[in-house]
Coordinates of N, CA and C in Angstrom, one line a residue:
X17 N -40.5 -41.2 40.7 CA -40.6 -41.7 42.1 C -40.2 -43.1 42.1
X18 N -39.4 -43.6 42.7 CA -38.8 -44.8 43.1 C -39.5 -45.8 43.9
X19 N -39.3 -47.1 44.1 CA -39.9 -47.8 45.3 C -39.3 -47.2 46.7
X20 N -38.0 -47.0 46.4 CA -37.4 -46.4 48.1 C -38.1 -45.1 48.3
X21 N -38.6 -44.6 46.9 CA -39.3 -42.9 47.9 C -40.5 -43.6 48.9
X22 N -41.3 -45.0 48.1 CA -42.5 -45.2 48.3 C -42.6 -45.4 49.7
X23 N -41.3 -46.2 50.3 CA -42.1 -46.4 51.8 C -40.8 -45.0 52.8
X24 N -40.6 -44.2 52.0 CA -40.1 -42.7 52.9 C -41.6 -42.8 53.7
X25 N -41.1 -42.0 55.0 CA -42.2 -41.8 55.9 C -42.6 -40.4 55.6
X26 N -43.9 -40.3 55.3 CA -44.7 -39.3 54.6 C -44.8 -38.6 55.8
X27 N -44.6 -37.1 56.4 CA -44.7 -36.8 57.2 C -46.0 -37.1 57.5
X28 N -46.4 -36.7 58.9 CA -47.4 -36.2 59.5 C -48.2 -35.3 59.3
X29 N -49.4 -35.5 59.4 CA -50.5 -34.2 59.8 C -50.5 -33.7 61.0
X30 N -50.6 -32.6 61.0 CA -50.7 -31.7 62.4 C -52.0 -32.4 63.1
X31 N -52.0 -32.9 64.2 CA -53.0 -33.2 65.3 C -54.0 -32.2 65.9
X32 N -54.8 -32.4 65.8 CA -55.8 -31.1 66.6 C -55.9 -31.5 67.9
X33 N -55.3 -30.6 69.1 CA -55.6 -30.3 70.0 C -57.1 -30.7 70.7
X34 N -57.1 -31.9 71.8 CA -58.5 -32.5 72.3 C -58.7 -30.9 72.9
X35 N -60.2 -30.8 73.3 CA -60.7 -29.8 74.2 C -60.7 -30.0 75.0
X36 N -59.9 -29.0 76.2 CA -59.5 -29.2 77.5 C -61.0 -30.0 78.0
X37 N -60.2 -30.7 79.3 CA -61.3 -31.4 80.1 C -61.8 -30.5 81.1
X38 N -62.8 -30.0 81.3 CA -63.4 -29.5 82.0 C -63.5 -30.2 83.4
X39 N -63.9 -31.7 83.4 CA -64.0 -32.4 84.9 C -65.8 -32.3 85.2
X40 N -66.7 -31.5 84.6 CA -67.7 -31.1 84.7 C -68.7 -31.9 84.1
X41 N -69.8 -32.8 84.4 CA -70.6 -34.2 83.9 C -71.7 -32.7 83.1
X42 N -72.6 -33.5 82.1 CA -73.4 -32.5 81.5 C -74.5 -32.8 82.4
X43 N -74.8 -32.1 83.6 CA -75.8 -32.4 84.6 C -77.2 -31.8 84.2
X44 N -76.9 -30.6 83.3 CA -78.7 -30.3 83.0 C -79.8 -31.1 82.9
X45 N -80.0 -31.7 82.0 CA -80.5 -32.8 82.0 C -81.4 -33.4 82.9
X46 N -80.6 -34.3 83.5 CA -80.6 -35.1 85.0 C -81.1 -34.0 86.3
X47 N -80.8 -33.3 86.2 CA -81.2 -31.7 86.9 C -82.7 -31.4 86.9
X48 N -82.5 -31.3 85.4 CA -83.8 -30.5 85.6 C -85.1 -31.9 85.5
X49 N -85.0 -33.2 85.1 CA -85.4 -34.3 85.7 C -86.3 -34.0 86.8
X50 N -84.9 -34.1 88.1 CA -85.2 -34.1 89.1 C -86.1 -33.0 89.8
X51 N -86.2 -31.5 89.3 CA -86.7 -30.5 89.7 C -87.6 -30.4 89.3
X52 N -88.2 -31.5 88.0 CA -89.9 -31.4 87.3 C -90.2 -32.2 88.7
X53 N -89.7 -32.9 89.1 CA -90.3 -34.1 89.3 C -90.9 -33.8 90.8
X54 N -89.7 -33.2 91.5 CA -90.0 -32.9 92.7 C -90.8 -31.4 92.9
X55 N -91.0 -30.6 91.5 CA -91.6 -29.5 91.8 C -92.7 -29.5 91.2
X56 N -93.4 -30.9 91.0 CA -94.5 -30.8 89.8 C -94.8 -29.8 88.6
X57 N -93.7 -30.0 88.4 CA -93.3 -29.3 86.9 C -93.4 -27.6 86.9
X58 N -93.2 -27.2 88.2 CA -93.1 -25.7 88.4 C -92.2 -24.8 87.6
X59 N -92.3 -23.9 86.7 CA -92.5 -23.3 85.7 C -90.5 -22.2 86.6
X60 N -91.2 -21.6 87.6 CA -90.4 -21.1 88.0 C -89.0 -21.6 88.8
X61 N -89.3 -22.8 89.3 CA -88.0 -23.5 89.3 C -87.1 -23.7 88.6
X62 N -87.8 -24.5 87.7 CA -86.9 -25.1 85.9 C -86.3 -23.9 85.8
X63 N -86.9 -22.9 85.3 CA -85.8 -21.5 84.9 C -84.8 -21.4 85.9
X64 N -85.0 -21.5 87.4 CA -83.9 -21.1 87.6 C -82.8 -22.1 87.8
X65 N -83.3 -23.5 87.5 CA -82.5 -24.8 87.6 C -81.9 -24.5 86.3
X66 N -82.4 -24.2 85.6 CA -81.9 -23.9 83.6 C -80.7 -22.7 84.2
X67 N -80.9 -22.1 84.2 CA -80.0 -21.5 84.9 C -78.7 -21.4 85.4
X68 N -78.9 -22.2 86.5 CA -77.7 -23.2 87.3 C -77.0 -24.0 86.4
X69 N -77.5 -24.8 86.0 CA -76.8 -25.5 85.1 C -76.4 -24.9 83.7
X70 N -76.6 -24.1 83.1 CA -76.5 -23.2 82.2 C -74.9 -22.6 82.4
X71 N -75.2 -22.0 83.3 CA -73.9 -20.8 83.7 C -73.1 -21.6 85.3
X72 N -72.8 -22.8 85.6 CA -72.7 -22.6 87.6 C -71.9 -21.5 87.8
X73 N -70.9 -20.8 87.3 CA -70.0 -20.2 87.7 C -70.7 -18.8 88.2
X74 N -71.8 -18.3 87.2 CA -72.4 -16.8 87.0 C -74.0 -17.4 88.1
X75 N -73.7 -18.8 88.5 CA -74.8 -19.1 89.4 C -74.7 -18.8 90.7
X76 N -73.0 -19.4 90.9 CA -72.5 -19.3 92.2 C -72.2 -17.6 92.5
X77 N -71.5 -16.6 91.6 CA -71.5 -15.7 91.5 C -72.8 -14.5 92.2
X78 N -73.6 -14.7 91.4 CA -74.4 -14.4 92.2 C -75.5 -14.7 93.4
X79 N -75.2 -16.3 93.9 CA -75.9 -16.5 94.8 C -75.3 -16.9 96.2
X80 N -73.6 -16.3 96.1 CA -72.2 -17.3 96.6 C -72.6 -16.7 98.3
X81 N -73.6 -16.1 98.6 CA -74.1 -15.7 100.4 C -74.2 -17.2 100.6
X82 N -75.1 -17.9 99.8 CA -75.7 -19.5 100.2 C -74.8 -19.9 99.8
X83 N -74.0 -20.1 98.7 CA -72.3 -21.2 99.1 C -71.9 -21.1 100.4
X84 N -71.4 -19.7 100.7 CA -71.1 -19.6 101.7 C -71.0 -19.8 103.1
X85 N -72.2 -19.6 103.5 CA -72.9 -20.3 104.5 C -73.0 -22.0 104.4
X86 N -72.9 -22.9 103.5 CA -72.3 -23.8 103.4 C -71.2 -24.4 103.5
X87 N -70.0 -23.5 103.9 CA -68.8 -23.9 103.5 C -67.9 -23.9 102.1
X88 N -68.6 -23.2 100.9 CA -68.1 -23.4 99.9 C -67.7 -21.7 99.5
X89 N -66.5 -21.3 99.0 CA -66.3 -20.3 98.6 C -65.3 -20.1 97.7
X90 N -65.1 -21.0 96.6 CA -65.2 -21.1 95.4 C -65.6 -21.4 94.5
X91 N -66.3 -21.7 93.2 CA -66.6 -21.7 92.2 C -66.0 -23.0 91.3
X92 N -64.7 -23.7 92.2 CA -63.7 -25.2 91.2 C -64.9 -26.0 91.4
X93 N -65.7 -26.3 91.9 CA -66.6 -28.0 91.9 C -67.7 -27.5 91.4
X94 N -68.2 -27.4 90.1 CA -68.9 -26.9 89.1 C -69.9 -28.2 89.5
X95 N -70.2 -29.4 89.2 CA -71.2 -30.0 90.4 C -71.5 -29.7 91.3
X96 N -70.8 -29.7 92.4 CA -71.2 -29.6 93.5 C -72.4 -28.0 93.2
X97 N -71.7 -27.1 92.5 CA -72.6 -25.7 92.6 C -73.9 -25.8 91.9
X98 N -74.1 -27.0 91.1 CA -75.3 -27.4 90.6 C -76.1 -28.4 91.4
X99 N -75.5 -29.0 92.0 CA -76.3 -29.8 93.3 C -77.0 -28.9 94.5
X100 N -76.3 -28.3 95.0 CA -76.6 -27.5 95.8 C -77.4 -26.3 95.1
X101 N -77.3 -25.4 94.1 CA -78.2 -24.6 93.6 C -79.4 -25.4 93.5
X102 N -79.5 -26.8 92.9 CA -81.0 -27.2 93.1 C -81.4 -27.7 94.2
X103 N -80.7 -27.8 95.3 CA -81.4 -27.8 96.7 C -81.7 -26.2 97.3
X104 N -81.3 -25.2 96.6 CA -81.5 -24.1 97.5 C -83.0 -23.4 96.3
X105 N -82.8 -23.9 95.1 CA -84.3 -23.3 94.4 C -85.2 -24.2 95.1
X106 N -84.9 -25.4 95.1 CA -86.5 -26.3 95.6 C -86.6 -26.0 97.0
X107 N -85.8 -25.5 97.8 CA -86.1 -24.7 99.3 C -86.9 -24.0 99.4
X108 N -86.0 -22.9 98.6 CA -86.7 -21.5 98.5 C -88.1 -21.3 97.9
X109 N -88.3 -22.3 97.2 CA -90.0 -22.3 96.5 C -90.4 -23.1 96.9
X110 N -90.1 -23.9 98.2 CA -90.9 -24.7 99.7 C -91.3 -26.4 99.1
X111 N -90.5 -26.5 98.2 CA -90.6 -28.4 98.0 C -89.5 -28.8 98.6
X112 N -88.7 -28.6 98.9 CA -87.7 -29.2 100.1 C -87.8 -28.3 101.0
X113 N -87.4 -29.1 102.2 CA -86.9 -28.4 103.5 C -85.6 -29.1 104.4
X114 N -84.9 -28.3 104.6 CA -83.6 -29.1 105.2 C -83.7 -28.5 106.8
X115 N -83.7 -29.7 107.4 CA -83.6 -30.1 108.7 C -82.6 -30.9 109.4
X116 N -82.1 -30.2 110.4 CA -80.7 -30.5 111.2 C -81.2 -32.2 111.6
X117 N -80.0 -33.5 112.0 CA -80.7 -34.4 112.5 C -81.2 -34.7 113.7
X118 N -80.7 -33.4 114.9 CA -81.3 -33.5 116.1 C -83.0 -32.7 116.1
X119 N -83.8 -32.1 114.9 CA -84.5 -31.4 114.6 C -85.9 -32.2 116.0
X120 N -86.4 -31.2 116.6 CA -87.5 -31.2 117.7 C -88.7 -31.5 116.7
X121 N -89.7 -32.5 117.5 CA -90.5 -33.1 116.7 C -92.0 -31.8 116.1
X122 N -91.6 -30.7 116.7 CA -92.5 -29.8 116.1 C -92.6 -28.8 115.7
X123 N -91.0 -29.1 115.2 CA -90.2 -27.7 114.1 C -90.4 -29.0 112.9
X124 N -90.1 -30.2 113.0 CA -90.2 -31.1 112.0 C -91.5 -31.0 111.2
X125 N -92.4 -31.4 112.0 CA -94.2 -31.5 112.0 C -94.5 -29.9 110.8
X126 N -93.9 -28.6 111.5 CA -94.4 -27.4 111.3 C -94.2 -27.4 109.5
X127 N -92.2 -27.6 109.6 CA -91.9 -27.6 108.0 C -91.9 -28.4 107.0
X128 N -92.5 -29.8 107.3 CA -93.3 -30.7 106.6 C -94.5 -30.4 106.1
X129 N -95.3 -30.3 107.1 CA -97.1 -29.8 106.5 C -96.7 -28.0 105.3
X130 N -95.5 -27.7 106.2 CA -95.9 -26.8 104.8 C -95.1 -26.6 103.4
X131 N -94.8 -28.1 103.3 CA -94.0 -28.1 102.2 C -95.0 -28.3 100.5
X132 N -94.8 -27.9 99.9 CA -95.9 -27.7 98.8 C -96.3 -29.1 98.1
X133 N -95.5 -30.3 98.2 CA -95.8 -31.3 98.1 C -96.7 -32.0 99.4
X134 N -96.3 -31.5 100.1 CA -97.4 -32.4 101.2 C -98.7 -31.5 100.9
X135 N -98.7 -30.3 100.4 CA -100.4 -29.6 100.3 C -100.4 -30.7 98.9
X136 N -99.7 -30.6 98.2 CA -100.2 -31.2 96.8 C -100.8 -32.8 96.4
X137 N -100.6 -33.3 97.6 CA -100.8 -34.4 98.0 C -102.1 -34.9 99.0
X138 N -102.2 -33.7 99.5 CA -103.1 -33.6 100.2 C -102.8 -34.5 101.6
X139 N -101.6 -35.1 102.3 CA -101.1 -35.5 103.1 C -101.2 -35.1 104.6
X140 N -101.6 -35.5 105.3 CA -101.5 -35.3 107.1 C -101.0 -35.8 108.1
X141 N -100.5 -34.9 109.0 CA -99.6 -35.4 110.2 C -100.5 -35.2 111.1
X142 N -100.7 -36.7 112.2 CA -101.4 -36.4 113.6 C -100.2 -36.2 114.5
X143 N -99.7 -35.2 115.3 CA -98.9 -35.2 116.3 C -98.7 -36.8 117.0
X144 N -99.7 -37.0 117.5 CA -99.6 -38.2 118.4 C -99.1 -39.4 118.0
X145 N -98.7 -39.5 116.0 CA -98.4 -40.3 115.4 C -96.5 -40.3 116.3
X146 N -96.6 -39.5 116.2 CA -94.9 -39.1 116.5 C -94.2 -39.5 117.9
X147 N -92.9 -39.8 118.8 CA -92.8 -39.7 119.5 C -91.3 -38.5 119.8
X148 N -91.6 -37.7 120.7 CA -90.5 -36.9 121.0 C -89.2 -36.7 121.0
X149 N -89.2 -38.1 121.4 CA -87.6 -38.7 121.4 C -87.0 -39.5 120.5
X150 N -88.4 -39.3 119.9 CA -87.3 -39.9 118.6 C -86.9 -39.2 117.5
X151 N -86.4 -39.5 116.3 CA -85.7 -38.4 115.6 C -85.7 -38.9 113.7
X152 N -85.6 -38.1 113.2 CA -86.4 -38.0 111.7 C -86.0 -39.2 111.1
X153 N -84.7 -39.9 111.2 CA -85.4 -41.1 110.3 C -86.8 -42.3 110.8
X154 N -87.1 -42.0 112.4 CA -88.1 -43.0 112.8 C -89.3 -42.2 112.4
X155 N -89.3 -41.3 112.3 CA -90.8 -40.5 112.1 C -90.9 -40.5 110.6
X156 N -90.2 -40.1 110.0 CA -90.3 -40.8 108.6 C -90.9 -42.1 108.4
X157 N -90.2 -43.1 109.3 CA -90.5 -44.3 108.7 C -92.0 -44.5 109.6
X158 N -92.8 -44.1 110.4 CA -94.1 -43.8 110.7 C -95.0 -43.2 109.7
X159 N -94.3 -41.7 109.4 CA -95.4 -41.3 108.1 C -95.5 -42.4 107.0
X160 N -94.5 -43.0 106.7 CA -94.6 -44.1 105.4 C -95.5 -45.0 105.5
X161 N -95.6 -45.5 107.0 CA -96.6 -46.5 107.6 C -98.5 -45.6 107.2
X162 N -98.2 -44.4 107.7 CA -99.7 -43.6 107.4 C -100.0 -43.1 105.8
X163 N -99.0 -42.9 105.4 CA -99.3 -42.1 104.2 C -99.2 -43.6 103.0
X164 N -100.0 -44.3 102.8 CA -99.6 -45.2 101.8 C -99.1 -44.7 100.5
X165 N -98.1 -45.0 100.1 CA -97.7 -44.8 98.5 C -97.3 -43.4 98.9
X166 N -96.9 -43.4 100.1 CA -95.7 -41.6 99.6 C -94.8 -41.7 100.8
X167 N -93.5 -41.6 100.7 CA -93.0 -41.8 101.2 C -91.5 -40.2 101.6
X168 N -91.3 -39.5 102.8 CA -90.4 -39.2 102.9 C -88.8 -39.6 102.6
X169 N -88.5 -38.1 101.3 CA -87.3 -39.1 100.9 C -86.5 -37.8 101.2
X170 N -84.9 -38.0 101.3 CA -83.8 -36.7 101.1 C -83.0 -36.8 99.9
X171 N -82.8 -35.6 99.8 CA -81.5 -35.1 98.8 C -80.2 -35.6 99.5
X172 N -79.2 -35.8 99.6 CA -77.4 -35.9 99.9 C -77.0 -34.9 100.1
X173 N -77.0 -34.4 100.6 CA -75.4 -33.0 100.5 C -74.4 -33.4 101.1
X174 N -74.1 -34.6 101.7 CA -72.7 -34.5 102.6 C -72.7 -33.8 103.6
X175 N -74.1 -33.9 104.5 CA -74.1 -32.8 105.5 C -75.0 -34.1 107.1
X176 N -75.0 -33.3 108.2 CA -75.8 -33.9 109.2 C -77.0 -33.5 109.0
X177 N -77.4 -32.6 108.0 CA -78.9 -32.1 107.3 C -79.7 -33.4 107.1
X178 N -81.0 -32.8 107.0 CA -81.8 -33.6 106.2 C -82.8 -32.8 104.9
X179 N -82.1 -32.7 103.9 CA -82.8 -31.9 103.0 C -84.2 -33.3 102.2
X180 N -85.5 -32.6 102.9 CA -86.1 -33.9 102.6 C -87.4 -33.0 102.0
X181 N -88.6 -34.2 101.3 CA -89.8 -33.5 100.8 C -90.4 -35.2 100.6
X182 N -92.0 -34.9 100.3 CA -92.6 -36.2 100.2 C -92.6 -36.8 98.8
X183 N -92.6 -37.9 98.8 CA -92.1 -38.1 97.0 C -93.4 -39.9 97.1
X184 N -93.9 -40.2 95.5 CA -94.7 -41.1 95.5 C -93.6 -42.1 95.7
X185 N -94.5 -43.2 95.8 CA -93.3 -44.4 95.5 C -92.9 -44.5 93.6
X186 N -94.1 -44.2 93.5 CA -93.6 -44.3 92.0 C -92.6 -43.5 91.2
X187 N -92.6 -42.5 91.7 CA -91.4 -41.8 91.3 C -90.0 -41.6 92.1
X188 N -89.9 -42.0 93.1 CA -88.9 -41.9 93.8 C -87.8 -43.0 92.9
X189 N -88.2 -44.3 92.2 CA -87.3 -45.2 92.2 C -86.5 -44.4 90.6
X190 N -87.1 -43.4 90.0 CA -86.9 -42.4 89.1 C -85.8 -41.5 89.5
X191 N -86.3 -41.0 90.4 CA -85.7 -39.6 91.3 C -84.3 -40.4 91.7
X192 N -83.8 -41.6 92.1 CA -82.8 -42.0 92.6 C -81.9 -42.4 91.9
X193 N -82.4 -43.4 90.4 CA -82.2 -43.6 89.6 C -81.2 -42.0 88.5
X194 N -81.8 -41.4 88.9 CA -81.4 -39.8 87.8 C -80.7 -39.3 88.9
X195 N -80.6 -39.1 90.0 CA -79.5 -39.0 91.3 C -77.8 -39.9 90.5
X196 N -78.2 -41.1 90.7 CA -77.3 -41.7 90.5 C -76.5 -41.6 89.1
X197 N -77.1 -41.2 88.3 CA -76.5 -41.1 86.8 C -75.4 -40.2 87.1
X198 N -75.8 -39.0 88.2 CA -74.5 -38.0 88.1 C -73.8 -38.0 89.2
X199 N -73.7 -39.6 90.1 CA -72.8 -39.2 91.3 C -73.5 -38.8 92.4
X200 N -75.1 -38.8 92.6 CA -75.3 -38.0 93.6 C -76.3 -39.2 94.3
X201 N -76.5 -39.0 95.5 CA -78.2 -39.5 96.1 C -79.0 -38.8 96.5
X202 N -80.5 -39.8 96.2 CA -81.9 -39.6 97.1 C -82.0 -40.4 97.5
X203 N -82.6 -40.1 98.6 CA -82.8 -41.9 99.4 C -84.5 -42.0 100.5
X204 N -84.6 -42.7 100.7 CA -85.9 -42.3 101.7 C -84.9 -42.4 102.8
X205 N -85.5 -41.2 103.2 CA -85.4 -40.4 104.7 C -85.3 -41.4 106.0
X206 N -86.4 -42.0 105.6 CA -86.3 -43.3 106.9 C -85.7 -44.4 107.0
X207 N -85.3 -44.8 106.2 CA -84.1 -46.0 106.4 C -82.4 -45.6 106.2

């Protein structure tokens, strides 16, 4: 072997192929965070938040009536189907409630008191606190005035909804915090 072999260009090694990008953040995690937190660690949510996040595609599949009725009827925004699947488990097991923003102040009143954090809290609404005409972020920001250290907060969907539940102060700056890691918000309801 010569010096002129020495600097021949030694071929190449074959490259390995990156793994397609999915587009999809690892939301489990941050997910199920949010679902201890807001469901006081309910045993039967987590699984089905493990779930969602596990499979969205075999989530959306079989639960795609509730996509649908949202406007969603495909399966491409693998976030979004895990956002929304953990607003429709923490519904359906009564720690959130989503309320339209024109919502009447005694359909508001009725699905608050029965939301399983306001029993777990032991929290109360006096009607008279409330005024008629006004509308969920002012009565929010009344309960915050009554309820010291708990405050009405919402989920985001990108909707005129208000998917909301009572959250401490101490955990909310958590809950928003772990929102934000994946793109998403909580916010209190009242401001």
């Amino acid at each position: 072997m010569g010096i002129s072999d020495w600097f021949k260009k030694k071929p190449s090694l074959p490259q390995k192929e990156a793994a397609p990008e999915t587009g999809c953040k690892p939301w489990g995690p941050s997910l199920m965070k949010i679902a201890r937190l807001i469901s006081y660690g309910d045993e039967a949510v987590l699984q089905e938040v493990s779930a969602c996040t596990a499979d969205p595609c075999a989530w959306f599949a079989a639960h795609q009536d509730r996509y649908e009725e949202r406007g969603i009827l495909s399966d491409e925004d693998l976030e979004l189907i895990q956002w929304l699947g953990l607003v429709d488990i923490l519904e359906e097991h009564g720690y959130t409630c989503e309320r339209d923003w024109k919502d009447e102040k005694e359909d508001f009143i009725f699905f608050v008191q029965n939301l399983k954090g306001f029993q777990e809290q032991s929290l109360t609404i006096d009607p008279a606190w409330l005024d008629g005409e006004d509308g969920i972020p002012a009565w929010c920001n009344i309960l915050a005035e009554k309820w010291h250290g708990v405050r009405m907060a919402a989920i985001g969907i990108d909707s005129d909804s208000y998917v909301l539940f009572p959250v401490s102060e101490a955990h909310f700056s958590t809950l928003q915090a772990l929102a934000l890691e994946i793109g998403q918000h909580i916010d209190l309801a009242g401001e």
